[in-house]
Coordinates of C-alpha atoms (C1' of nucleotides) in Angstrom, one line a residue:
Chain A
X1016 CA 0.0 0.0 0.0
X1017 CA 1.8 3.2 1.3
X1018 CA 5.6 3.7 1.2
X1019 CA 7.2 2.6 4.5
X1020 CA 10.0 4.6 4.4
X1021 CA 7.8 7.6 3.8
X1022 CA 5.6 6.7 6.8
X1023 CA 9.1 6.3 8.9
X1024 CA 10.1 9.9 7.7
X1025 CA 6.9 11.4 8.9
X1026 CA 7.4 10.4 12.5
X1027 CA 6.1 7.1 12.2
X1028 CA 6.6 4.1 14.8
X1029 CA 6.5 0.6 14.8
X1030 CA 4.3 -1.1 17.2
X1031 CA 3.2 -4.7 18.1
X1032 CA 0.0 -6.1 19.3
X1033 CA -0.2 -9.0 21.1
X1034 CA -3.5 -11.6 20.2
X1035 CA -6.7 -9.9 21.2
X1036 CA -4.7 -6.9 22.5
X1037 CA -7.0 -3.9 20.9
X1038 CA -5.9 -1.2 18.5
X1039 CA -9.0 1.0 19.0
X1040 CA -12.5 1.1 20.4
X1041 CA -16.0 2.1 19.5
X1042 CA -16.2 5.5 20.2
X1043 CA -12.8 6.3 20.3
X1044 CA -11.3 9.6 18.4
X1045 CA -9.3 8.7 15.9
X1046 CA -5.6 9.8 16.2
X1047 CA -3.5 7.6 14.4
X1048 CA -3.1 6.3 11.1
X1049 CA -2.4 2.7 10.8
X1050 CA -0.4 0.0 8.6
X1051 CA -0.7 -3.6 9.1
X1052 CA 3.4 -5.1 8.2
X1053 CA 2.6 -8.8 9.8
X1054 CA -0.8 -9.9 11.3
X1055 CA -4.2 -10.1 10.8
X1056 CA -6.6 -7.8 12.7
X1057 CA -10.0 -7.7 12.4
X1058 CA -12.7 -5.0 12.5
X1059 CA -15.9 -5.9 14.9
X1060 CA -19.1 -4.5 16.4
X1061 CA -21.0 -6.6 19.4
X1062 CA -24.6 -6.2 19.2
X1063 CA -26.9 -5.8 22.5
X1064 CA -27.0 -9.6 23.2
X1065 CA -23.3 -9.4 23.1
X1066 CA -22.9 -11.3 19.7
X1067 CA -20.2 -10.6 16.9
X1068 CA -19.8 -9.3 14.1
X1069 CA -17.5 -9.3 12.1
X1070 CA -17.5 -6.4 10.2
X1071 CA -13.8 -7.7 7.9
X1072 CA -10.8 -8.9 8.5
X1073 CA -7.5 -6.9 7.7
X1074 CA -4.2 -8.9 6.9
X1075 CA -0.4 -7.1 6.2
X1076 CA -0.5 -4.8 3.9
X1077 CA -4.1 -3.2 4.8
X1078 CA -4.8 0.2 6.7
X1079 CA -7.2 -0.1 9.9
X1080 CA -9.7 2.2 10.7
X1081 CA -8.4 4.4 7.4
X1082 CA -12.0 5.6 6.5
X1083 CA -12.4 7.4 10.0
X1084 CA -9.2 9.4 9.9
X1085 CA -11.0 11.7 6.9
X1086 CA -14.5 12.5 9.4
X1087 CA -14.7 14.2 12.3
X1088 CA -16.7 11.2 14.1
X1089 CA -15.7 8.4 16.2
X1090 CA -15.0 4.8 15.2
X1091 CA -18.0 3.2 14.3
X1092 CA -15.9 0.1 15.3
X1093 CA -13.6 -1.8 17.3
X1094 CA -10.0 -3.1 16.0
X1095 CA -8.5 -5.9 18.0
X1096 CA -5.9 -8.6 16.8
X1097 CA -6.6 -11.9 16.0
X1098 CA -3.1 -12.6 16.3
X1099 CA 0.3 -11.1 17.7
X1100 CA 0.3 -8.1 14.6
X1101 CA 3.0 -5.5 13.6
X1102 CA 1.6 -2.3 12.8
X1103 CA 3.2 1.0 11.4
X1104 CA 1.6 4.0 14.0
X1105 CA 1.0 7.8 12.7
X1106 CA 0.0 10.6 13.9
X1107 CA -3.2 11.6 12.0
X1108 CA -1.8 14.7 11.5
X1109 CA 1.7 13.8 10.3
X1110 CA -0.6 11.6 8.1
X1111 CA -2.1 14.9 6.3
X1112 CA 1.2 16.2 5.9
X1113 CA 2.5 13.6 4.1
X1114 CA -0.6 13.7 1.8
X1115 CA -0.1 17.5 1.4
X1116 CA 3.7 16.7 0.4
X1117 CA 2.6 13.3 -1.4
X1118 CA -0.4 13.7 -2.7
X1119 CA 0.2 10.2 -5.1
X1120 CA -0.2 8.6 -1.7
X1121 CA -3.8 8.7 -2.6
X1122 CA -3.4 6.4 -5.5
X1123 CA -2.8 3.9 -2.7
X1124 CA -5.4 4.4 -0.8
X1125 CA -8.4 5.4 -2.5
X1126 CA -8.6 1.8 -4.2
X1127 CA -8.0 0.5 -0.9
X1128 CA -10.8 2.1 0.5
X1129 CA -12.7 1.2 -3.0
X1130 CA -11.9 -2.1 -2.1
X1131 CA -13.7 -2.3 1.0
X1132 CA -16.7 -0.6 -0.2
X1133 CA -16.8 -2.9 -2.7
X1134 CA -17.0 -5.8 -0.2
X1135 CA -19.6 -3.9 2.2
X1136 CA -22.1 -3.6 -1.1
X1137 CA -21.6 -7.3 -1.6
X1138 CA -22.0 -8.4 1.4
X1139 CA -25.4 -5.4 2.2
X1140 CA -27.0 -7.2 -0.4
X1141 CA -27.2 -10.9 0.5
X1142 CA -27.7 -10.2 4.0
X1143 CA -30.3 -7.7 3.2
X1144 CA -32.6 -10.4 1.4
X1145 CA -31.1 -13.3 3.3
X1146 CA -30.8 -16.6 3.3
X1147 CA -27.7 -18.2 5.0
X1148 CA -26.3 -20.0 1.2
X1149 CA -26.3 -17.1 -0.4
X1150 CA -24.8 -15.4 2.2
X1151 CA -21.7 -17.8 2.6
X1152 CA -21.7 -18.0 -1.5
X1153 CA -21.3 -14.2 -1.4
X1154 CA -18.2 -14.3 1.2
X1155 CA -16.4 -17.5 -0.2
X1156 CA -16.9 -15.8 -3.9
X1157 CA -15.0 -12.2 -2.1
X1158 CA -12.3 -14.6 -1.4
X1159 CA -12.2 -17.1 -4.4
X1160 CA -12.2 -13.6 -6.6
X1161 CA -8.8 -12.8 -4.2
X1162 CA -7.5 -16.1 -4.9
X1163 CA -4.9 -16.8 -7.5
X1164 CA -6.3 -20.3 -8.3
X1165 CA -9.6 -20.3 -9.8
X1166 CA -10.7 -23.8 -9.9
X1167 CA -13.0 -25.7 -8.4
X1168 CA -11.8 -26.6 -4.8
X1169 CA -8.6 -25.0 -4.9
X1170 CA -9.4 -22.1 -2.2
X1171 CA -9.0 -23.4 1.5
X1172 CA -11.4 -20.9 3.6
X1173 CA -9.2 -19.6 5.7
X1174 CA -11.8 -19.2 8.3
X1175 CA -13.5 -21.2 11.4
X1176 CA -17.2 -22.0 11.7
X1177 CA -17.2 -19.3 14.0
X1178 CA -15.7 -16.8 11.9
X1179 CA -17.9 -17.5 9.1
X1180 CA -21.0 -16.9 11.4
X1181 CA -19.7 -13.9 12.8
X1182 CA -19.6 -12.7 8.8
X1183 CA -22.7 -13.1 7.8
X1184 CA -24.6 -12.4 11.1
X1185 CA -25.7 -16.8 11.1
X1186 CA -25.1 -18.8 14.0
X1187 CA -22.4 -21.7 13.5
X1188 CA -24.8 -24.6 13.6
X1189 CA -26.5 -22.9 10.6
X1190 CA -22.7 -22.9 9.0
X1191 CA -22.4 -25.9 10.0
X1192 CA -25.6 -26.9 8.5
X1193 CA -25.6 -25.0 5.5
X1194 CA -22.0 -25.8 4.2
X1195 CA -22.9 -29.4 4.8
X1196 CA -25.7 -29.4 2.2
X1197 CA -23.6 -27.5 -0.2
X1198 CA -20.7 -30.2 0.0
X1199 CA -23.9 -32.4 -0.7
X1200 CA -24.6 -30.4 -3.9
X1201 CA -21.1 -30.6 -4.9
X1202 CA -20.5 -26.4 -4.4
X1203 CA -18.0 -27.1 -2.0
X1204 CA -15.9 -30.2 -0.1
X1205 CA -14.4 -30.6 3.4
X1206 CA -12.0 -32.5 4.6
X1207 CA -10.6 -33.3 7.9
X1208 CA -13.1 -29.9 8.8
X1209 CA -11.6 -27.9 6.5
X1210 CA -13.6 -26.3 3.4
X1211 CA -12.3 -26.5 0.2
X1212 CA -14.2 -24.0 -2.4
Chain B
dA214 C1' -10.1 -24.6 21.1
dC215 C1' -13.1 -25.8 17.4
dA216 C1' -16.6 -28.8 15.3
dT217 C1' -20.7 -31.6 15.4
dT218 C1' -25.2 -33.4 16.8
dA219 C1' -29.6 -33.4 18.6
dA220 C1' -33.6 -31.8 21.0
dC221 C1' -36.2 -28.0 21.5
dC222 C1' -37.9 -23.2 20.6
dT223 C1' -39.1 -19.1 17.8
dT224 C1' -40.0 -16.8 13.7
dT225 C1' -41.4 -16.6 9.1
dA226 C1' -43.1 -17.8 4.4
Chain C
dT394 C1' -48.7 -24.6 10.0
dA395 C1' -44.5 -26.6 8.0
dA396 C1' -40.0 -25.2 7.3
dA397 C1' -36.1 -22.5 8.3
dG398 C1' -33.0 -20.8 11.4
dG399 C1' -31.6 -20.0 16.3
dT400 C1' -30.7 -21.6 21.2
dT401 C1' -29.0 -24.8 24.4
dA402 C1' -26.4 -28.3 25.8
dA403 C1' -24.0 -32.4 25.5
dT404 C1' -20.3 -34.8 22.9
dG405 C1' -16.5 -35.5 19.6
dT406 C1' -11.8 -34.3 17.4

DNA sequence: ACATTAACCTTTA
DNA sequence: TAAAGGTTAATGT
């Protein structure tokens, strides 16, 4: 995405986040500018019953919380690692600086940011008119279209039960259920509880 | 720690 | 009102 050594010239620091440590909260203001080097961190709400969701998942290479840095509002989200993560940490306003100084910097981003919009208008639509295949179909088809390999079985979902729930907004014994039927139907195969798609 | 199963409950087409 | 999906809880890998 961005230039490192740009993001180093500007005052930035590297920091690292343990497994489930949190990069920001719900509500917080944003202040920094982030950069994923080595990780995966994943963006979340928890709704009144206390249940996930998974709003995406961000692996190295991917900006967290980018969007917010542009309003004047809060995070609509939290950020927490999934695993230990290194992450490149900017001041928001060093940040601006370097887009005043660098202003191809937004080549990187905006298709980043396209890129995620694209997924949220994907993934609106089949959980807006639900029904739990075609919501699963939707997410494994995100990642099959970010998959080098385009035949049939050759993407390993690299995500739990749980995970895939907390995607779609299902429950993992409708997952569970669901993916079943659609190794049935041939859409799909799973072995040794992993999903081939 | 994650996946599965089954019995039961609630909501929806 | 039957089917679909969620909840709970016990069990398996």
């Amino acid at each position: 995405m961005i230039n490192e050594d740009i993001l180093f010239s500007f005052g930035a620091d590297l920091r690292t986040f343990d497994a489930e440590d949190i990069i920001f909260s719900e509500g917080d203001v944003p202040a920094f500018f982030f950069l994923i080097v080595e990780g995966k961190i994943k963006i979340n709400n928890y709704n009144e019953a206390g249940k996930e969701f998974i709003q995406g998942i961000l692996l190295k290479g991917h900006s967290v919380g980018l969007s917010s840095l542009f309003l004047s509002k809060n995070y609509p989200v939290n950020a927490v690692a999934e695993i230990e993560s290194e992450v490149i940490r900017l001041p928001k306003a060093h940040f601006f600086e370097i887009l005043k100084k660098h202003p191809e910097v937004y080549s990187d981003i905006i298709p980043f940011m396209a890129e995620h919009m694209h997924y949220k208008f994907l993934m609106m639509q089949s959980m807006a008119f639900h029904n739990p295949s075609d919501k699963l179909l939707t997410l494994m088809n995100y990642l099959k279209l970010h998959h080098e390999d385009k035949s049939q079985y050759s993407l390993q979902i690299p995500l739990t039960r749980q995970q895939l729930a907390s995607l779609t907004g299902l429950s993992v014994e409708t997952v569970i259920r669901v993916i079943k039927n659609m190794e049935k139907t041939g859409v799909l195969k799973i072995q040794n509880r992993k999903i081939f798609y």
